[in-house]
PDB file of C-alpha atoms in Angstrom:
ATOM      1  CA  UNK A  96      -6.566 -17.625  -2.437  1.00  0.00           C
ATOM      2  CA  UNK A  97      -3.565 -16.355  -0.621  1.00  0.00           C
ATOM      3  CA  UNK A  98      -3.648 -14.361   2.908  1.00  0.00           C
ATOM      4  CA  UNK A  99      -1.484 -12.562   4.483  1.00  0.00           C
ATOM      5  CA  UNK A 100      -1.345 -11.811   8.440  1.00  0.00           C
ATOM      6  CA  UNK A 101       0.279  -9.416   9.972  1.00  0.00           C
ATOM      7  CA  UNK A 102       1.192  -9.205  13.492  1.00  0.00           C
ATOM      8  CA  UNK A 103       1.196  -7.337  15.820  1.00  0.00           C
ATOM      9  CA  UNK A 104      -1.488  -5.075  14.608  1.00  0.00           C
ATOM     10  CA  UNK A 105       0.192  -2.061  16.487  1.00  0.00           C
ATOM     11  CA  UNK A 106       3.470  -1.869  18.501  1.00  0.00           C
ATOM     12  CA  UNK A 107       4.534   1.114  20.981  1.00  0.00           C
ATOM     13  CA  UNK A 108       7.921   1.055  21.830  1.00  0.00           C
ATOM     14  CA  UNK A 109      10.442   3.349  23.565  1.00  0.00           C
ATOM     15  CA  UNK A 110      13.653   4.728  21.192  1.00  0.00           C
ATOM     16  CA  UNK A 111      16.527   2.920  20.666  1.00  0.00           C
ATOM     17  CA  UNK A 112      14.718  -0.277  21.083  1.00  0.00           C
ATOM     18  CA  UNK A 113      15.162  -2.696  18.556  1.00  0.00           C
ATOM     19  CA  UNK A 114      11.795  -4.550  17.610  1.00  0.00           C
ATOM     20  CA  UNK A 115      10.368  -7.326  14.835  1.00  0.00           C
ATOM     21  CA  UNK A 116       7.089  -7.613  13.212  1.00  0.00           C
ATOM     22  CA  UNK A 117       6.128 -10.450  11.536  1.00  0.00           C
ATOM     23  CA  UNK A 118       3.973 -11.588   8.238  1.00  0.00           C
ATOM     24  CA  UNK A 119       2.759 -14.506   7.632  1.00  0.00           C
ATOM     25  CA  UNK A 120       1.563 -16.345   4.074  1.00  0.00           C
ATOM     26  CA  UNK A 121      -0.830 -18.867   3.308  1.00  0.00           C
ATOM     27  CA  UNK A 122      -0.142 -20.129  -0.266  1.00  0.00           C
ATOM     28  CA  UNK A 123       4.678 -20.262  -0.687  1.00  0.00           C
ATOM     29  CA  UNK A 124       4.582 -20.311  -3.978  1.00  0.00           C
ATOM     30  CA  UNK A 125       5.374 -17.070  -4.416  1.00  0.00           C
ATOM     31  CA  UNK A 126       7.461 -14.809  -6.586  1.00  0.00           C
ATOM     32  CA  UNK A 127       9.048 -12.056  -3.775  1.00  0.00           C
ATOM     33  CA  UNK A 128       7.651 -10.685  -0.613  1.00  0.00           C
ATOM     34  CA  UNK A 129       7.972  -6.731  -0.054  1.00  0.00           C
ATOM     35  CA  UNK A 130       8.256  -4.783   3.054  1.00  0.00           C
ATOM     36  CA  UNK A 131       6.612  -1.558   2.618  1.00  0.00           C
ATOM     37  CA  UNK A 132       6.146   1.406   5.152  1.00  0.00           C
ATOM     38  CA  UNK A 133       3.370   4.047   4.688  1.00  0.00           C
ATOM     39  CA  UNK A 134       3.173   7.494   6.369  1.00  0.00           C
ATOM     40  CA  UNK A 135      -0.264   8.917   7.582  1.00  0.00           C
ATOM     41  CA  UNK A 136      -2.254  10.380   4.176  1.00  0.00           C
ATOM     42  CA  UNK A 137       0.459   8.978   2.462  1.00  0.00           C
ATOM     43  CA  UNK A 138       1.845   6.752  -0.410  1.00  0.00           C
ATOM     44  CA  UNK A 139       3.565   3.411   0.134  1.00  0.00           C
ATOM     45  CA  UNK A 140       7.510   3.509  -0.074  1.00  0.00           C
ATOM     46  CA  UNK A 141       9.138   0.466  -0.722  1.00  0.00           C
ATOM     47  CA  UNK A 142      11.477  -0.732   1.617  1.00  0.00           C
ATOM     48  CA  UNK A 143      12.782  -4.136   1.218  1.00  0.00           C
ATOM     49  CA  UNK A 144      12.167  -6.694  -1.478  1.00  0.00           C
ATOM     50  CA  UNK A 145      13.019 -10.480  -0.902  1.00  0.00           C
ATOM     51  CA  UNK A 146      12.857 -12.695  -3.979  1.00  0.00           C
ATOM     52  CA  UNK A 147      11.611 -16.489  -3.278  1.00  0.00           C
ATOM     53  CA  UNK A 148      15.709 -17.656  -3.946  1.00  0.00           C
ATOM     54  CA  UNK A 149      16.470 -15.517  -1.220  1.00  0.00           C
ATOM     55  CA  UNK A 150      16.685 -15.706   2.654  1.00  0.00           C
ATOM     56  CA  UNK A 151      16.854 -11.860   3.727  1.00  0.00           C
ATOM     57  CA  UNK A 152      17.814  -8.618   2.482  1.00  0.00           C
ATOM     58  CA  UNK A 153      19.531  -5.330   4.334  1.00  0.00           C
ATOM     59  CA  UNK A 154      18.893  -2.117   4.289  1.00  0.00           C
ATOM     60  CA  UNK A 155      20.455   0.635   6.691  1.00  0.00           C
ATOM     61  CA  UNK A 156      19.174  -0.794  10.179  1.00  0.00           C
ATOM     62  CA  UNK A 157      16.309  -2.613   8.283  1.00  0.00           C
ATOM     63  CA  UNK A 158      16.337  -6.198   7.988  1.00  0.00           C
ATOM     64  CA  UNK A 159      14.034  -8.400   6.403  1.00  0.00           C
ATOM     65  CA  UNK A 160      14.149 -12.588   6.459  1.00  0.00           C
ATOM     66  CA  UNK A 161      12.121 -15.066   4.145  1.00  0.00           C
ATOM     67  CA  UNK A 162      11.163 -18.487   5.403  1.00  0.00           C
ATOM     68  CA  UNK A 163       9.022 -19.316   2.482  1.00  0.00           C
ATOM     69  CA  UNK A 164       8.546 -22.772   2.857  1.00  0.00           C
ATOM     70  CA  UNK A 165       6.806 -21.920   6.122  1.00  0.00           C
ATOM     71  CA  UNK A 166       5.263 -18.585   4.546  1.00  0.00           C
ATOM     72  CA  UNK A 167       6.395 -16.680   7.072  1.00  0.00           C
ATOM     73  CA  UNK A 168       8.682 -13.248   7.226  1.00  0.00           C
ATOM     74  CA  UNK A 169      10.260 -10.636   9.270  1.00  0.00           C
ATOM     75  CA  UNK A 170      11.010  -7.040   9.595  1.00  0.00           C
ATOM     76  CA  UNK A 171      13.844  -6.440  11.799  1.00  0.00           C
ATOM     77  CA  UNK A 172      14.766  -2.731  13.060  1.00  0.00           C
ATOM     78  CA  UNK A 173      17.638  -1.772  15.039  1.00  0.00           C
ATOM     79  CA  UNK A 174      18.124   1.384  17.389  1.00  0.00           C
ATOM     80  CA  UNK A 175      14.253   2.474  16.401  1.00  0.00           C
ATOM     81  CA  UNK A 176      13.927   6.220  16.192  1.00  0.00           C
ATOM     82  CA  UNK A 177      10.688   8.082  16.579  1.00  0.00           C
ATOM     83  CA  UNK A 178      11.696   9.067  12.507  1.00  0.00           C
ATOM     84  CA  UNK A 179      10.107   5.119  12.002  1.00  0.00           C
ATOM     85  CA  UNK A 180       6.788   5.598  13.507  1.00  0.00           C
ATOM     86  CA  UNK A 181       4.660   4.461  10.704  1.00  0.00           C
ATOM     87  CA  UNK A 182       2.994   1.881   9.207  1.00  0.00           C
ATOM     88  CA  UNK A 183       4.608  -1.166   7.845  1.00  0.00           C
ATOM     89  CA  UNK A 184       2.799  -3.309   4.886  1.00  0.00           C
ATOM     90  CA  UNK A 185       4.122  -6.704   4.050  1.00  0.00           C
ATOM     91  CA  UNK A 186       2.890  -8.003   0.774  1.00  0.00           C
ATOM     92  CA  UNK A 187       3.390 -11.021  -1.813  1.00  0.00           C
ATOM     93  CA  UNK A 188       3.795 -11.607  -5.445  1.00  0.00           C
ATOM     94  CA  UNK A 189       2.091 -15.018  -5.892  1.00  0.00           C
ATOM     95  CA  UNK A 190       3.121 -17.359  -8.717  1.00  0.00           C
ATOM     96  CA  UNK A 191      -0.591 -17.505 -10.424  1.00  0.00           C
ATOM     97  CA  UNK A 192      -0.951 -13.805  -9.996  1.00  0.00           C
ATOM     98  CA  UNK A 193       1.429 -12.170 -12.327  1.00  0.00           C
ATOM     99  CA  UNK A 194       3.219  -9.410 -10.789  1.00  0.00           C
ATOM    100  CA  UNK A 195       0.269  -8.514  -8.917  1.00  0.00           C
ATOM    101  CA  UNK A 196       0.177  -7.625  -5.107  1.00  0.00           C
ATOM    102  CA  UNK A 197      -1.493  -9.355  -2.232  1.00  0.00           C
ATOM    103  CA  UNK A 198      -1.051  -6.813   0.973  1.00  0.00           C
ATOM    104  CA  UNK A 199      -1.655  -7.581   4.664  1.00  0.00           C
ATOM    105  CA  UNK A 200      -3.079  -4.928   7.100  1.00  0.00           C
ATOM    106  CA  UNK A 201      -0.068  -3.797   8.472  1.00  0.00           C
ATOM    107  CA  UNK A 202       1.409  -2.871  11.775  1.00  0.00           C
ATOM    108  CA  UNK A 203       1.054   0.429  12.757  1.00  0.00           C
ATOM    109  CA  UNK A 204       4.349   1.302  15.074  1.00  0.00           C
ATOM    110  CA  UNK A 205       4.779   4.102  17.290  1.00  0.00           C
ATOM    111  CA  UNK A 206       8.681   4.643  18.310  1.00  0.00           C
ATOM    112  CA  UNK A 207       8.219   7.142  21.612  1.00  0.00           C
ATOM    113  CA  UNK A 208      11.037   9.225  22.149  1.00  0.00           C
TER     114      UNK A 208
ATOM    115  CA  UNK B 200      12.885   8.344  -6.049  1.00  0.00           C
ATOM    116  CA  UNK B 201       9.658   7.252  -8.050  1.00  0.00           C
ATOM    117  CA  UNK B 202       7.886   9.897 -10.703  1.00  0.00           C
ATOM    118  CA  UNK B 203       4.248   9.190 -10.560  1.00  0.00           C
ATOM    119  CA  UNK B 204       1.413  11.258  -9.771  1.00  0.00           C
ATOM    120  CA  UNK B 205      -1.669  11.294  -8.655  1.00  0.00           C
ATOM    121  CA  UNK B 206      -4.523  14.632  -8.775  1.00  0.00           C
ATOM    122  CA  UNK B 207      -6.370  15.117  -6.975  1.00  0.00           C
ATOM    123  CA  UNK B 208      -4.947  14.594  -3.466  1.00  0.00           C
ATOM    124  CA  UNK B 209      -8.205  15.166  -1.835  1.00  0.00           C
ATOM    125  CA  UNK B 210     -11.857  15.618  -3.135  1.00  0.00           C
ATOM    126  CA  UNK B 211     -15.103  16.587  -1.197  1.00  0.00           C
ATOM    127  CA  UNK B 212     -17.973  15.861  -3.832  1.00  0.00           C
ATOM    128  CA  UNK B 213     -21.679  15.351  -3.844  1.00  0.00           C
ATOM    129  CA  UNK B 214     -23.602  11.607  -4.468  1.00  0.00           C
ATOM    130  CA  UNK B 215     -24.279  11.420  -8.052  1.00  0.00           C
ATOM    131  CA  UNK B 216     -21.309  13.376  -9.851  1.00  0.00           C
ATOM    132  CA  UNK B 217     -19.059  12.092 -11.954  1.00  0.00           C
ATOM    133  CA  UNK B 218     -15.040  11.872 -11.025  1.00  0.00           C
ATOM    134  CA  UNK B 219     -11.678  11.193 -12.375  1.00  0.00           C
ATOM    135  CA  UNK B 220      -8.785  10.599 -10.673  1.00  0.00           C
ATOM    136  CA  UNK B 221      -5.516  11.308 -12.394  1.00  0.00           C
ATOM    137  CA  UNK B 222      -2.391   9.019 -12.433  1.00  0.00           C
ATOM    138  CA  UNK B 223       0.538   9.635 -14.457  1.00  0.00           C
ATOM    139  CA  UNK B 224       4.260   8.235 -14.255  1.00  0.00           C
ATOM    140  CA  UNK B 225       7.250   9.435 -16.182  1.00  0.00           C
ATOM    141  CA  UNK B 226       9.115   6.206 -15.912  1.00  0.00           C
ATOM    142  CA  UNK B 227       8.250   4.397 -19.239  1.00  0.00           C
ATOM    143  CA  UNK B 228       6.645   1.563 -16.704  1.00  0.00           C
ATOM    144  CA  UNK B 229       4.555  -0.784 -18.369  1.00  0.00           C
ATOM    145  CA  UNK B 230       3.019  -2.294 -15.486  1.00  0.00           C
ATOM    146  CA  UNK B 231       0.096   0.044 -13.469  1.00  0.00           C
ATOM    147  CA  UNK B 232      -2.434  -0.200 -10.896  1.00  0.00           C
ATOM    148  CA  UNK B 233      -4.793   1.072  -8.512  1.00  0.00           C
ATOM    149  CA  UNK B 234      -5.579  -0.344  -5.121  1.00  0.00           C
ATOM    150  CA  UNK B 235      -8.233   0.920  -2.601  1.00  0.00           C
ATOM    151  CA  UNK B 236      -7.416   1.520   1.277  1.00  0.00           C
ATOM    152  CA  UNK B 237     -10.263   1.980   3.916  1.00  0.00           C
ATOM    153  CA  UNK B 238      -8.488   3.729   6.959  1.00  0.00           C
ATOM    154  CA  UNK B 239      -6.943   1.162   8.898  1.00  0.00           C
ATOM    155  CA  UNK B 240      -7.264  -1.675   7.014  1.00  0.00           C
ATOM    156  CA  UNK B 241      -5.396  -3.767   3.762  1.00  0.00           C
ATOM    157  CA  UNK B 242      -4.683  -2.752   0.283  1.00  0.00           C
ATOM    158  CA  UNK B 243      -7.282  -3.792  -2.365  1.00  0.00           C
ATOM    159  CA  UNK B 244      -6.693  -4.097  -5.854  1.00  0.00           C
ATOM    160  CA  UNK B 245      -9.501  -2.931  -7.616  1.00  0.00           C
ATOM    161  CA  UNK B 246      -7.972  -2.468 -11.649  1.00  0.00           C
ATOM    162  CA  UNK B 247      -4.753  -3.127 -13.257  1.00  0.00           C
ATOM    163  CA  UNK B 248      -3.267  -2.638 -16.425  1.00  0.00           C
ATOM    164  CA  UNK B 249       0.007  -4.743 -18.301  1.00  0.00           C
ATOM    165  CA  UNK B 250       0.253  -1.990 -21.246  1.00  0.00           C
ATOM    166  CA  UNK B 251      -1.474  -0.064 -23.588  1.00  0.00           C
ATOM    167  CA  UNK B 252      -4.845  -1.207 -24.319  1.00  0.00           C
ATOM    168  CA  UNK B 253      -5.051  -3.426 -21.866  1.00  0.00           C
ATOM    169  CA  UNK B 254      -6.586  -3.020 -18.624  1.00  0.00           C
ATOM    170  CA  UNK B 255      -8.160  -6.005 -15.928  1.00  0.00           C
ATOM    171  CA  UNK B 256     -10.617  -6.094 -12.921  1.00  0.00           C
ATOM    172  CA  UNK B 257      -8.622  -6.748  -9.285  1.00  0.00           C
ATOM    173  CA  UNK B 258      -9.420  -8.674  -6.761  1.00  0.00           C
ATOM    174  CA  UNK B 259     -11.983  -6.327  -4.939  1.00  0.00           C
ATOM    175  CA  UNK B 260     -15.215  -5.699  -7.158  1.00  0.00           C
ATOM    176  CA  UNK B 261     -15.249  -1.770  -7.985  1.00  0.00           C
ATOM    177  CA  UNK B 262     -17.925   0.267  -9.717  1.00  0.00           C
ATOM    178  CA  UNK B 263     -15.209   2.127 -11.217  1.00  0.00           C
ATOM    179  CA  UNK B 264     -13.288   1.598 -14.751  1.00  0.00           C
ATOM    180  CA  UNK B 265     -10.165   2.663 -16.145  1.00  0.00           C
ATOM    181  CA  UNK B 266      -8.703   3.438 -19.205  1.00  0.00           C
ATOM    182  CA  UNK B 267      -5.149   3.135 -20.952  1.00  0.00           C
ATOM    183  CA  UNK B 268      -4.596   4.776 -23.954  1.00  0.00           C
ATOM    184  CA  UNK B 269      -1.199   6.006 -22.745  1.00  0.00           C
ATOM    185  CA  UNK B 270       1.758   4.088 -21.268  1.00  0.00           C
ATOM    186  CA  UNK B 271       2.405   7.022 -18.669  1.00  0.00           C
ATOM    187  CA  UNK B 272      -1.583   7.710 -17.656  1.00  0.00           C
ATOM    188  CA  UNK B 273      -4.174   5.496 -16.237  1.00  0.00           C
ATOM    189  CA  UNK B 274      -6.883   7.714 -14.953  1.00  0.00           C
ATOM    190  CA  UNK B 275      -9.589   5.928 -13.214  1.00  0.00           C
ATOM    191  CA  UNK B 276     -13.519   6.621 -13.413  1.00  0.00           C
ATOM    192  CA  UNK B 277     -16.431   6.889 -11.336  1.00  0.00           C
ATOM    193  CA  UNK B 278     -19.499   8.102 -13.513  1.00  0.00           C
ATOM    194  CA  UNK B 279     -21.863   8.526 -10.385  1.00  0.00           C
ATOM    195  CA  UNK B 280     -20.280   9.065  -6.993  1.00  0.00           C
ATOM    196  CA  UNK B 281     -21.836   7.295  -4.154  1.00  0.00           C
ATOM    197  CA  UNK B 282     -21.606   7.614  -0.189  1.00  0.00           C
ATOM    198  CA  UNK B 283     -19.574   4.091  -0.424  1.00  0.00           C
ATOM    199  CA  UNK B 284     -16.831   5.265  -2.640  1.00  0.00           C
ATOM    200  CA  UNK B 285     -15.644   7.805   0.169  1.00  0.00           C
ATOM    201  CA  UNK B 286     -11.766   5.916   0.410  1.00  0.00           C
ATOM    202  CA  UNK B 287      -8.482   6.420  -0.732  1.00  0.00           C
ATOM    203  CA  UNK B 288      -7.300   5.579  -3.889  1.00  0.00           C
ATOM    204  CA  UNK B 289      -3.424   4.561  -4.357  1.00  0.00           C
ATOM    205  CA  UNK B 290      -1.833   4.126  -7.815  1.00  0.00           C
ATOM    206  CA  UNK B 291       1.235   2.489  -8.881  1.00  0.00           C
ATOM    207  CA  UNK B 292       3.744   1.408 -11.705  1.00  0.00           C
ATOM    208  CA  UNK B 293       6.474  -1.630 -11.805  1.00  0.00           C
ATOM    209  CA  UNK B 294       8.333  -2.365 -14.646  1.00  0.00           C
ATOM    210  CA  UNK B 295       7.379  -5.214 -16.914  1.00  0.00           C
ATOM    211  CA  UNK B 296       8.918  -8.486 -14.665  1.00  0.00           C
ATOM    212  CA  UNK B 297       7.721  -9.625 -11.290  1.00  0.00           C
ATOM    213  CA  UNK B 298      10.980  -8.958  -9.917  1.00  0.00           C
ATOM    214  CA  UNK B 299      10.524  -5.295  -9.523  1.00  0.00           C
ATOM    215  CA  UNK B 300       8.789  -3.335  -6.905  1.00  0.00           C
ATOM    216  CA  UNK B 301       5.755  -1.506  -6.696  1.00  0.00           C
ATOM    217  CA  UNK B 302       6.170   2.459  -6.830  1.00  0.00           C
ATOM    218  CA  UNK B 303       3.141   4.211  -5.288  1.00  0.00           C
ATOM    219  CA  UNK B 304       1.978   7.582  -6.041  1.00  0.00           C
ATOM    220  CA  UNK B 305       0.821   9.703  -2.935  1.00  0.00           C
ATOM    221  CA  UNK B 306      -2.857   8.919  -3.368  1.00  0.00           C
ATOM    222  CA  UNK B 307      -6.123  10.598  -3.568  1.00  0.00           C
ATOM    223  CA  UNK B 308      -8.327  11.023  -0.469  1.00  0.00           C
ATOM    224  CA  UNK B 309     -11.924  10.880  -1.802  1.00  0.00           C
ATOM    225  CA  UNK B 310     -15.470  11.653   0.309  1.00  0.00           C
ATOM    226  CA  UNK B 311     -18.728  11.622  -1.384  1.00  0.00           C
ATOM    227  CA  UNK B 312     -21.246  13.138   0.756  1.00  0.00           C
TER     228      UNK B 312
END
């Protein structure tokens, strides 16, 4: 059965620094791996989506890496801005699961201005 | 920016009623779920659904079913409202590959009393 880990669980950080978080995967055969940030109350929005061919994808000052024979990922973000306090949701799309999710607890980050 | 819907956002009702919650997407998506979320913790898929017709337990055992007799609506059911439903419930669509992302509606806050 696949697991995901996320860590930190929370992260405080002052703005304009830049900060990872980090996922982790027990099972790599996997279809993609999504980065996904929700607000409080709110809906997920999608942020980054890494298919299993890839390495990392870019988005604005987002960047995501995929080490999947290692099941392991990042979230990079540059020049953090209290706009990014959230939380952020990694999740998987294994092989023997068809397209459906498997979602880690998430890091809640706080960007102080 | 995703189309799909959820009603209603938040709902205060007493043990033993029935409930629907509403989710509807105007994105032809054949693909739709719903997850629960406990405050603070993971993402559970609890139904899913690959079309019309067809519709499939999650991961996390649920009391509550779902139907799909449309492609944009999959409302979900609870016919008698317990204490231990109180949650939020997050829907979502993807098109028909595993390639695609997730799109989330904004969910519905639920507390049985």
């Amino acid at each position: 059965k696949q697991e995901v880990t996320q860590i930190p669980a929370a992260l405080s950080v002052p703005e304009g620094e830049n900060l990872v978080l980090n996922c982790s995967f027990t099972d790599s055969a996997i279809y993609n791996l999504q980065w996904f940030r929700q607000d409080p109350g709110k809906g997920l929005t999608s942020l980054l989506l890494i298919q299993s061919s890839q390495r990392e994808q870019t988005s604005g000052r987002l960047n995501a890496s995929l080490d999947k024979s290692s099941g392991r990922s990042t979230l990079y973000i540059a020049a953090s801005q209290p706009g990014d306090s959230a939380t952020y949701l990694c999740a998987v799309c294994g092989e023997t699961s068809g397209s459906r999710l498997t979602f880690g607890e998430g890091t809640q980050l706080t960007v102080n201005p | 920016e995703a189309d799909i819907y959820q009603t209603p956002r938040y709902l205060v009702i007493g043990t033993g009623k029935k409930i629907t919650l509403e989710c509807s997407q105007t994105m032809g998506h054949d693909k739709m779920y719903w997850y629960q979320q406990d405050p603070g913790m993971e993402l559970h898929l609890i139904h899913y659904s690959y079309g019309v017709n067809s519709t499939e337990k999650g991961d996390l055992s649920s009391e509550s079913t779902v139907s799909r007799i449309r492609t944009e609506h999959f409302p979900l059911t609870l016919e008698s409202a317990r204490p231990s439903h109180t949650s939020q419930y997050l829907c979502a669509s993807s098109e028909g590959t595993h390639q695609e992302t997730q799109y989330f509606g904004p969910g519905t806050r639920l507390l049985v009393l």
